[in-house]
Short mmCIF file of C-alpha atoms in Angstrom, two decimals:
data_model
loop_
_atom_site.label_atom_id
_atom_site.label_comp_id
_atom_site.label_asym_id
_atom_site.label_seq_id
_atom_site.Cartn_x
_atom_site.Cartn_y
_atom_site.Cartn_z
CA MET A 1 20.99 -93.85 69.65
CA SER A 2 18.29 -93.31 67.10
CA ARG A 3 17.92 -89.62 68.06
CA VAL A 4 21.66 -88.67 67.70
CA PRO A 5 21.70 -88.06 63.89
CA GLY A 6 18.65 -85.71 64.10
CA TRP A 7 20.24 -83.72 66.89
CA LEU A 8 23.52 -83.33 64.99
CA GLY A 9 21.61 -82.13 61.91
CA ARG A 10 19.82 -79.43 63.86
CA VAL A 11 23.14 -78.22 65.38
CA GLY A 12 24.67 -77.97 61.88
CA ALA A 13 21.68 -75.95 60.60
CA GLY A 14 22.01 -73.52 63.51
CA ILE A 15 25.72 -72.98 62.79
CA SER A 16 24.92 -72.26 59.13
CA LYS A 17 22.37 -69.64 60.15
CA VAL A 18 24.93 -67.94 62.40
CA GLY A 19 27.42 -67.76 59.48
CA GLU A 20 24.84 -66.15 57.24
CA ARG A 21 24.09 -63.50 59.87
CA LEU A 22 27.84 -62.75 60.23
CA ASP A 23 28.09 -62.22 56.46
CA GLU A 24 25.13 -59.82 56.51
CA ARG A 25 26.61 -57.76 59.36
CA ARG A 26 29.96 -57.58 57.52
CA ALA A 27 28.21 -56.26 54.38
CA GLU A 28 26.31 -53.65 56.40
CA ALA A 29 29.58 -52.48 57.96
CA GLU A 30 31.16 -52.04 54.53
CA TRP A 31 28.17 -49.96 53.33
CA ALA A 32 28.34 -47.80 56.43
CA GLU A 33 32.05 -47.11 55.86
CA ALA A 34 31.33 -46.13 52.22
CA GLU A 35 28.63 -43.67 53.35
CA GLU A 36 30.93 -42.29 56.08
CA LEU A 37 28.51 -43.36 58.73
CA PRO A 38 29.48 -45.14 61.89
CA PRO A 39 28.76 -48.78 61.52
CA ARG A 40 26.00 -50.25 63.52
CA PRO A 41 27.39 -51.92 66.63
CA THR A 42 27.35 -55.63 66.38
CA ARG A 43 27.52 -58.25 68.98
CA ALA A 44 29.15 -61.58 68.56
CA PRO A 45 26.46 -64.17 68.33
CA ALA A 46 26.39 -66.61 71.18
CA ALA A 47 26.59 -70.24 70.45
CA ALA A 48 23.24 -71.64 69.91
CA PRO A 49 22.30 -73.94 72.76
CA ALA A 50 21.62 -77.42 71.85
CA PRO A 51 17.93 -77.93 71.60
CA GLU A 52 16.44 -80.44 73.88
CA PRO A 53 15.06 -83.53 72.39
CA GLY A 54 11.58 -82.87 71.05
CA ALA A 55 11.90 -79.00 71.18
CA PRO A 56 11.13 -76.95 68.01
CA ASP A 57 13.98 -75.86 65.75
CA PRO A 58 15.01 -72.22 66.62
CA ALA A 59 15.91 -71.56 62.97
CA GLU A 60 12.41 -72.47 61.97
CA ALA A 61 10.81 -70.28 64.73
CA GLN A 62 12.78 -67.08 63.81
CA PRO A 63 11.45 -65.13 60.75
CA ALA A 64 13.75 -65.05 57.76
CA HIS A 65 15.77 -61.84 57.15
CA ASP A 66 14.71 -59.73 54.09
CA THR A 67 17.58 -60.35 51.69
CA ASP A 68 15.78 -58.64 48.75
CA GLN A 69 16.22 -55.02 50.10
CA VAL A 70 18.01 -52.70 47.57
CA PRO A 71 20.82 -50.71 49.20
CA ALA A 72 21.03 -46.89 48.85
CA PRO A 73 23.47 -45.53 46.22
CA PRO A 74 26.90 -44.50 47.47
CA ALA A 75 27.69 -40.80 48.19
CA TYR A 76 30.33 -40.54 45.44
CA ALA A 77 27.73 -41.24 42.73
CA PRO A 78 27.02 -38.07 40.58
CA ALA A 79 23.71 -36.29 41.25
CA VAL A 80 21.25 -36.54 38.32
CA SER A 81 19.10 -33.40 37.94
CA PRO A 82 15.64 -33.63 36.38
CA ARG A 83 15.29 -32.64 32.71
CA PRO A 84 14.11 -29.00 32.22
CA GLU A 85 11.15 -27.94 30.16
CA PRO A 86 11.91 -27.62 26.41
CA ALA A 87 10.96 -23.91 26.38
CA VAL A 88 13.42 -23.23 29.21
CA ALA A 89 16.21 -25.20 27.54
CA VAL A 90 16.05 -23.01 24.38
CA PRO A 91 18.41 -19.99 24.60
CA TRP A 92 16.78 -16.62 25.18
CA GLY A 93 18.11 -15.05 21.98
CA LEU A 94 16.84 -17.94 19.87
CA ARG A 95 13.42 -17.69 21.50
CA VAL A 96 13.24 -13.95 20.74
CA ALA A 97 14.30 -14.57 17.12
CA ALA A 98 11.66 -17.28 16.73
CA GLU A 99 8.94 -15.05 18.22
CA ALA A 100 9.85 -12.19 15.89
CA GLY A 101 10.23 -14.59 12.95
CA TRP A 102 6.76 -16.08 13.00
CA ARG A 103 5.20 -12.64 13.50
CA LEU A 104 7.11 -11.35 10.48
CA LEU A 105 5.91 -14.35 8.51
CA VAL A 106 2.30 -13.55 9.44
CA LEU A 107 2.76 -9.92 8.38
CA ALA A 108 4.42 -10.97 5.12
CA GLY A 109 1.58 -13.37 4.38
CA THR A 110 -1.00 -10.70 5.11
CA LEU A 111 0.81 -8.24 2.86
CA TRP A 112 1.05 -10.83 0.09
CA VAL A 113 -2.67 -11.56 0.25
CA LEU A 114 -3.40 -7.82 0.28
CA MET A 115 -1.24 -7.26 -2.79
CA LYS A 116 -3.02 -10.10 -4.59
CA VAL A 117 -6.39 -8.55 -3.81
CA ILE A 118 -5.19 -5.11 -4.95
CA SER A 119 -3.76 -6.51 -8.20
CA SER A 120 -7.07 -8.21 -8.99
CA VAL A 121 -8.95 -4.89 -8.68
CA GLN A 122 -6.08 -2.66 -9.72
CA LEU A 123 -8.18 -0.47 -11.99
CA VAL A 124 -10.66 0.38 -9.23
CA ILE A 125 -7.88 1.06 -6.69
CA PHE A 126 -5.99 3.39 -9.02
CA ALA A 127 -9.18 5.22 -9.99
CA PHE A 128 -10.05 5.83 -6.33
CA VAL A 129 -6.49 6.91 -5.45
CA ALA A 130 -6.46 9.30 -8.41
CA ALA A 131 -9.80 10.66 -7.20
CA LEU A 132 -8.31 11.22 -3.74
CA LEU A 133 -5.37 13.15 -5.22
CA ILE A 134 -7.65 15.28 -7.41
CA THR A 135 -9.99 15.88 -4.47
CA ALA A 136 -7.05 17.00 -2.33
CA LEU A 137 -6.22 19.51 -5.06
CA LEU A 138 -9.76 20.79 -5.64
CA GLN A 139 -11.29 20.64 -2.14
CA PRO A 140 -9.82 23.98 -0.95
CA THR A 141 -11.58 25.67 -3.87
CA VAL A 142 -14.91 24.10 -2.86
CA ALA A 143 -14.43 25.28 0.73
CA ARG A 144 -13.56 28.79 -0.46
CA LEU A 145 -16.71 28.99 -2.62
CA MET A 146 -18.88 27.74 0.25
CA ARG A 147 -17.48 30.42 2.55
CA ARG A 148 -18.62 32.96 -0.01
CA GLY A 149 -22.19 31.66 0.21
CA VAL A 150 -22.26 29.27 -2.75
CA PRO A 151 -24.29 26.07 -2.05
CA ARG A 152 -22.30 22.88 -1.65
CA GLY A 153 -23.73 21.21 -4.77
CA LEU A 154 -23.08 24.21 -7.01
CA ALA A 155 -19.58 24.72 -5.58
CA THR A 156 -18.75 21.06 -6.16
CA ALA A 157 -20.07 21.12 -9.72
CA LEU A 158 -18.23 24.33 -10.65
CA THR A 159 -14.94 23.17 -9.15
CA ALA A 160 -15.10 19.69 -10.70
CA ILE A 161 -16.06 20.98 -14.15
CA LEU A 162 -13.33 23.62 -14.10
CA GLY A 163 -10.70 21.15 -12.90
CA PHE A 164 -11.50 18.41 -15.41
CA VAL A 165 -11.76 20.92 -18.27
CA ILE A 166 -8.29 22.27 -17.47
CA MET A 167 -6.83 18.77 -17.32
CA GLY A 168 -8.53 17.84 -20.59
CA LEU A 169 -7.23 20.98 -22.31
CA VAL A 170 -3.70 20.20 -21.15
CA GLY A 171 -3.91 16.67 -22.56
CA TRP A 172 -5.39 17.90 -25.84
CA PHE A 173 -2.68 20.56 -26.14
CA VAL A 174 0.08 17.97 -25.73
CA VAL A 175 -1.42 15.68 -28.37
CA TRP A 176 -1.95 18.60 -30.75
CA GLN A 177 1.62 19.83 -30.38
CA VAL A 178 3.03 16.35 -30.98
CA GLN A 179 0.91 15.85 -34.11
CA GLU A 180 1.83 19.27 -35.45
CA ASN A 181 5.56 18.76 -34.97
CA ILE A 182 5.96 15.02 -35.59
CA ASP A 183 6.93 15.40 -39.27
CA GLN A 184 9.44 18.14 -38.58
CA LEU A 185 10.75 16.22 -35.58
CA SER A 186 11.29 13.06 -37.63
CA GLU A 187 13.34 14.98 -40.21
CA GLN A 188 15.35 16.66 -37.47
CA VAL A 189 15.90 13.32 -35.75
CA GLN A 190 17.24 11.83 -39.01
CA ASP A 191 19.55 14.81 -39.51
CA GLY A 192 20.62 14.60 -35.91
CA ILE A 193 21.44 10.89 -36.26
CA ASP A 194 23.60 11.66 -39.30
CA ASP A 195 25.37 14.43 -37.41
CA LEU A 196 25.88 12.13 -34.44
CA ARG A 197 27.32 9.47 -36.71
CA ARG A 198 29.81 11.90 -38.25
CA TRP A 199 30.73 13.17 -34.79
CA LEU A 200 31.40 9.64 -33.56
CA LEU A 201 33.59 8.91 -36.58
CA ASN A 202 35.69 12.02 -35.91
CA SER A 203 35.65 11.71 -32.13
CA PRO A 204 38.60 10.52 -30.03
CA PHE A 205 36.66 7.34 -29.13
CA HIS A 206 37.99 5.59 -32.28
CA VAL A 207 34.55 4.43 -33.41
CA THR A 208 34.62 2.94 -36.93
CA ASP A 209 31.95 2.99 -39.59
CA GLY A 210 31.62 -0.79 -39.36
CA GLN A 211 30.83 -0.64 -35.65
CA ILE A 212 28.12 1.95 -36.24
CA ASN A 213 26.62 -0.17 -39.03
CA ASN A 214 26.66 -3.24 -36.77
CA ILE A 215 24.79 -1.31 -34.05
CA ALA A 216 22.20 -0.12 -36.56
CA LYS A 217 21.81 -3.66 -37.94
CA SER A 218 21.34 -5.04 -34.40
CA LEU A 219 18.60 -2.49 -33.75
CA ARG A 220 16.82 -3.41 -37.01
CA ASP A 221 17.08 -7.12 -36.19
CA ALA A 222 15.70 -6.52 -32.70
CA VAL A 223 12.74 -4.63 -34.11
CA GLY A 224 12.13 -7.34 -36.70
CA ALA A 225 12.34 -10.13 -34.10
CA ASN A 226 9.80 -8.37 -31.91
CA THR A 227 7.35 -7.64 -34.70
CA ASP A 228 4.87 -10.19 -33.41
CA GLU A 229 4.99 -8.72 -29.92
CA ILE A 230 4.55 -5.22 -31.29
CA THR A 231 1.59 -6.38 -33.37
CA SER A 232 -0.04 -8.13 -30.41
CA ALA A 233 0.48 -5.00 -28.32
CA GLY A 234 -1.24 -3.01 -31.05
CA LEU A 235 -4.14 -5.47 -31.09
CA GLU A 236 -4.45 -5.12 -27.32
CA GLY A 237 -4.69 -1.36 -27.69
CA VAL A 238 -8.49 -1.52 -27.84
CA THR A 239 -8.60 -3.23 -24.44
CA VAL A 240 -6.22 -0.65 -23.02
CA ILE A 241 -8.40 2.18 -24.34
CA VAL A 242 -11.54 0.64 -22.81
CA GLU A 243 -9.81 0.20 -19.44
CA ALA A 244 -8.49 3.76 -19.59
CA LEU A 245 -11.97 5.16 -20.29
CA THR A 246 -13.40 3.07 -17.46
CA GLY A 247 -10.74 4.36 -15.09
CA VAL A 248 -11.40 7.96 -16.13
CA LEU A 249 -15.14 7.60 -15.53
CA LEU A 250 -14.56 5.98 -12.12
CA THR A 251 -12.16 8.77 -11.20
CA ILE A 252 -14.66 11.48 -12.20
CA PHE A 253 -17.54 9.96 -10.24
CA SER A 254 -15.38 9.25 -7.20
CA THR A 255 -14.08 12.82 -7.23
CA LEU A 256 -17.58 14.26 -7.40
CA PHE A 257 -18.80 12.21 -4.45
CA LEU A 258 -15.69 12.90 -2.38
CA LEU A 259 -16.01 16.64 -2.97
CA TYR A 260 -19.73 16.73 -2.22
CA ASP A 261 -20.16 14.09 0.49
CA GLY A 262 -16.69 13.61 1.96
CA ARG A 263 -17.77 14.26 5.56
CA ARG A 264 -20.43 11.53 5.65
CA ILE A 265 -18.14 9.07 3.86
CA TRP A 266 -15.50 9.65 6.54
CA GLU A 267 -18.03 9.26 9.37
CA TRP A 268 -19.27 6.01 7.85
CA THR A 269 -15.66 4.78 7.62
CA LEU A 270 -15.13 5.63 11.30
CA GLY A 271 -18.13 3.48 12.15
CA LEU A 272 -16.23 0.42 10.85
CA VAL A 273 -13.36 1.02 13.30
CA PRO A 274 -13.51 -0.66 16.75
CA ALA A 275 -14.73 1.70 19.48
CA GLN A 276 -11.46 1.60 21.44
CA ALA A 277 -9.39 2.69 18.43
CA ARG A 278 -11.95 5.17 17.09
CA PRO A 279 -10.65 8.29 18.95
CA GLY A 280 -7.13 7.78 17.62
CA ILE A 281 -8.29 7.18 14.05
CA ALA A 282 -10.63 10.17 14.26
CA GLY A 283 -7.67 12.38 15.15
CA ALA A 284 -5.27 10.84 12.63
CA GLY A 285 -7.68 11.18 9.67
CA PRO A 286 -7.74 14.99 9.39
CA ARG A 287 -3.96 15.16 9.86
CA ALA A 288 -3.43 12.59 7.12
CA TRP A 289 -5.74 14.57 4.84
CA ARG A 290 -3.83 17.80 5.50
CA THR A 291 -0.58 16.00 4.67
CA LEU A 292 -2.02 14.68 1.41
CA THR A 293 -3.40 18.11 0.49
CA ALA A 294 -0.07 19.80 1.22
CA TYR A 295 1.76 17.17 -0.84
CA VAL A 296 -0.50 17.49 -3.89
CA ARG A 297 -0.61 21.29 -3.89
CA GLY A 298 3.12 21.59 -3.26
CA THR A 299 3.95 19.05 -5.98
CA VAL A 300 1.73 20.86 -8.48
CA ILE A 301 3.43 24.19 -7.74
CA VAL A 302 6.93 22.72 -7.92
CA ALA A 303 6.13 20.83 -11.14
CA LEU A 304 4.69 23.97 -12.70
CA ILE A 305 7.81 25.98 -11.87
CA ASP A 306 10.05 23.22 -13.27
CA ALA A 307 8.03 23.01 -16.48
CA ILE A 308 8.04 26.78 -17.01
CA PHE A 309 11.77 27.34 -16.46
CA ILE A 310 13.00 24.23 -18.27
CA GLY A 311 10.54 24.88 -21.10
CA LEU A 312 11.79 28.46 -21.46
CA GLY A 313 15.39 27.24 -21.43
CA ILE A 314 14.96 24.64 -24.17
CA PHE A 315 12.77 27.07 -26.16
CA PHE A 316 15.53 29.69 -26.26
CA LEU A 317 18.04 26.96 -27.14
CA GLY A 318 16.00 26.12 -30.22
CA VAL A 319 14.97 22.59 -29.19
CA PRO A 320 11.84 21.53 -31.14
CA MET A 321 8.60 20.74 -29.32
CA ALA A 322 9.62 22.78 -26.29
CA VAL A 323 6.02 23.16 -25.08
CA PRO A 324 5.14 19.41 -25.21
CA LEU A 325 8.44 18.65 -23.49
CA ALA A 326 7.57 21.17 -20.78
CA VAL A 327 4.20 19.45 -20.29
CA PHE A 328 5.97 16.09 -20.01
CA ILE A 329 8.29 17.60 -17.40
CA PHE A 330 5.24 18.82 -15.46
CA LEU A 331 3.61 15.38 -15.52
CA PHE A 332 6.77 13.46 -14.63
CA ALA A 333 7.36 15.77 -11.67
CA PHE A 334 4.65 13.83 -9.82
CA ILE A 335 7.18 10.98 -9.56
CA PRO A 336 9.73 12.48 -7.12
CA LEU A 337 13.43 12.27 -8.01
CA VAL A 338 12.98 9.59 -10.68
CA GLY A 339 10.50 11.60 -12.75
CA ALA A 340 12.78 14.63 -12.88
CA VAL A 341 15.67 12.47 -14.11
CA VAL A 342 13.56 10.78 -16.82
CA SER A 343 11.98 13.99 -18.12
CA GLY A 344 15.33 15.82 -18.10
CA ALA A 345 16.99 12.94 -19.97
CA LEU A 346 14.18 13.05 -22.56
CA ALA A 347 14.77 16.76 -23.17
CA VAL A 348 18.55 16.19 -23.48
CA VAL A 349 18.07 13.33 -25.97
CA VAL A 350 15.73 15.41 -28.13
CA ALA A 351 18.24 18.28 -28.08
CA LEU A 352 21.08 15.88 -28.96
CA VAL A 353 19.42 14.27 -32.00
CA THR A 354 17.98 17.52 -33.33
CA GLN A 355 20.46 20.30 -32.48
CA GLY A 356 23.74 18.57 -31.77
CA VAL A 357 26.08 17.96 -28.86
CA PHE A 358 26.54 21.60 -27.82
CA THR A 359 22.78 22.23 -27.49
CA ALA A 360 22.40 18.94 -25.61
CA VAL A 361 25.08 19.98 -23.11
CA MET A 362 23.41 23.35 -22.63
CA THR A 363 20.03 21.65 -22.14
CA LEU A 364 21.60 19.36 -19.55
CA GLY A 365 22.94 22.42 -17.71
CA VAL A 366 19.50 24.06 -17.68
CA VAL A 367 17.83 20.88 -16.39
CA LEU A 368 20.42 20.37 -13.63
CA ALA A 369 20.24 24.02 -12.53
CA VAL A 370 16.43 23.97 -12.26
CA GLN A 371 16.48 20.66 -10.40
CA GLN A 372 19.03 21.95 -7.90
CA ILE A 373 16.87 25.00 -7.24
CA GLU A 374 13.87 22.70 -6.82
CA GLY A 375 15.59 20.36 -4.38
CA HIS A 376 17.23 22.99 -2.16
CA ILE A 377 14.79 25.92 -2.29
CA LEU A 378 11.38 25.12 -3.76
CA GLN A 379 10.52 21.86 -1.99
CA PRO A 380 11.68 22.93 1.50
CA PHE A 381 9.96 26.30 1.14
CA ILE A 382 6.68 25.14 -0.45
CA LEU A 383 6.19 21.76 1.19
CA GLY A 384 7.83 22.75 4.47
CA ARG A 385 7.43 20.35 7.37
CA ALA A 386 4.00 19.11 6.28
CA VAL A 387 5.55 16.41 4.10
CA ARG A 388 8.96 15.37 5.36
CA VAL A 389 10.18 12.05 4.00
CA HIS A 390 13.83 11.07 3.80
CA PRO A 391 15.24 10.90 0.23
CA LEU A 392 16.21 7.25 0.74
CA ALA A 393 12.61 6.45 1.69
CA VAL A 394 11.44 8.34 -1.41
CA VAL A 395 13.74 6.37 -3.73
CA LEU A 396 12.84 3.02 -2.18
CA ALA A 397 9.12 3.82 -2.24
CA VAL A 398 9.21 4.89 -5.89
CA ALA A 399 11.20 1.79 -6.85
CA ALA A 400 8.86 -0.54 -4.97
CA GLY A 401 5.75 1.14 -6.36
CA GLY A 402 7.12 0.99 -9.89
CA MET A 403 7.98 -2.70 -9.53
CA VAL A 404 4.53 -3.55 -8.17
CA SER A 405 2.24 -1.39 -10.33
CA GLY A 406 4.33 0.45 -12.90
CA ILE A 407 4.00 4.21 -13.36
CA GLY A 408 0.80 4.39 -11.31
CA GLY A 409 2.50 2.71 -8.37
CA ALA A 410 5.46 5.08 -8.60
CA VAL A 411 3.12 8.10 -8.53
CA VAL A 412 1.13 6.81 -5.55
CA ALA A 413 4.09 5.51 -3.52
CA VAL A 414 5.43 8.78 -2.10
CA PRO A 415 2.09 10.30 -0.94
CA LEU A 416 1.25 6.93 0.59
CA VAL A 417 4.52 6.92 2.53
CA ALA A 418 3.99 10.54 3.62
CA VAL A 419 0.44 9.89 4.84
CA THR A 420 1.50 6.67 6.60
CA ASN A 421 4.29 8.51 8.36
CA THR A 422 1.88 11.19 9.59
CA VAL A 423 -0.64 8.61 10.84
CA VAL A 424 2.00 6.52 12.64
CA VAL A 425 3.55 9.55 14.37
CA TYR A 426 0.14 10.81 15.55
CA LEU A 427 -1.07 7.41 16.75
CA ARG A 428 2.16 6.92 18.68
CA ALA A 429 1.74 10.28 20.42
CA TRP A 430 -1.95 9.60 21.07
CA SER A 431 -1.20 6.19 22.55
CA ARG A 432 1.45 7.67 24.83
CA GLU A 433 -0.91 10.40 26.01
CA ALA A 434 -3.74 7.90 26.54
CA SER A 435 -1.50 5.60 28.59
CA LEU A 436 -0.52 8.51 30.83
CA LYS A 437 -4.08 9.64 31.37
CA TYR A 438 -5.51 6.16 31.80
CA SER A 439 -5.04 5.77 35.52
CA PRO A 440 -7.48 5.27 38.41
CA GLU A 441 -5.99 8.17 40.40
CA PRO A 442 -8.04 11.35 39.86
CA HIS A 443 -11.42 10.42 38.44
CA GLY A 444 -10.83 7.21 36.60
CA ALA A 445 -9.94 8.78 33.28
CA THR A 446 -10.27 6.51 30.30
CA ALA A 447 -8.69 6.32 26.89
CA MET A 448 -11.73 8.09 25.47
CA ASP A 449 -11.00 11.03 27.77
CA ALA A 450 -7.36 10.95 26.71
CA ALA A 451 -8.13 11.45 23.04
CA PRO A 452 -6.53 14.64 21.73
CA LYS A 453 -8.87 17.49 21.12
CA SER A 454 -9.33 17.67 17.37
CA ARG A 455 -11.76 19.25 15.01
CA LYS A 456 -14.40 16.81 13.86
CA SER A 457 -13.78 17.04 10.18
CA SER A 458 -13.61 14.44 7.47
CA PRO A 459 -10.43 13.92 5.47
CA ALA A 460 -12.29 15.02 2.37
CA GLY A 461 -14.50 17.37 4.34
CA ASP A 462 -15.14 21.06 4.24
#
């Protein structure tokens, strides 16, 4: 009787284990139905036989089932894709805009630094550019003298002396004419202002004497308020004169060396270019120099024709200082489009304040007629296709050059754009030809073999 309670306890433990196994099989069947899989066949557990007295407990002999196993997710759960790379997640258009944006920022920064460097040595840059323009004008004369047997040094000296003497005589003539006619011009300006005042009072614009007096008083007040600035500008005149003389000397020396030793200067410059790009630059240099020479010579001829015809027109109309005005028209013609407008407006204003409204209108007609002939006949015929820049590019270049460096920048802007256009067009064609010839097919041609055949001449050469 003492063994009966132990036997009943072991039977109860065995029944509990059988219930736990039934619960596990039921849970596995439910998971199989959710995954649309046939459930694993189960077999009804047989009743555990009663252990004999003294036998080991079957529940203790069987290993415990792993109840900590995590079940697989159900099939209806949404699939989670892995996160893509950030560069792939960015839209293609935004990636292109970003790539172009940072490159433009690098170019803008480089240009800004370059402009800062140029502004710090502005005098030297302008002197050298002026020397290039003068060399482009005088170099054909040096080459012509050398073909006639004159030594290079003597041809350079004769051409430079003759060119600078002519330019000096032109400047002296302008100053002399202004000094000779300044007194007469001031009297004529005063008479012209009185005539203009009377005309405004009798004109249909209903201008009163009080309004004219108020305008005159405002001008006097403006001049009086800016007296200090005018005085300081006068005190700075000595510095301006010193800088001008320095620039003139630099221009003269640079011109002499470019005329005499232009070939070796160009060859030394080519030595600074990387070897792979040297054939293209060697071909673009002479073409850029021919463009610059054609621009300078054509501009001089067109400016001379404008000055002669407009000067004759205002001379026959009785406008004072017709010759100095013609010289101003010649000089301002080196600023395309804008210079013609400014010089023509100056001639019209002088005619208005000295000769009256009728003479001013006639002067305006002469200026417009000559400028139309220049724009439609002279420039296309003289410059031709050597210098072809769109008028919009000319206006934008002159405006940008004037904003950056004043009158000097406006003068240099257009030849710079013309030369840049020539260089870019040639380098594009050379690169295309080199890419076609650079192939391993026939004999392994290289980019050096693909360089266009060009005469080995310096931009400021013979």
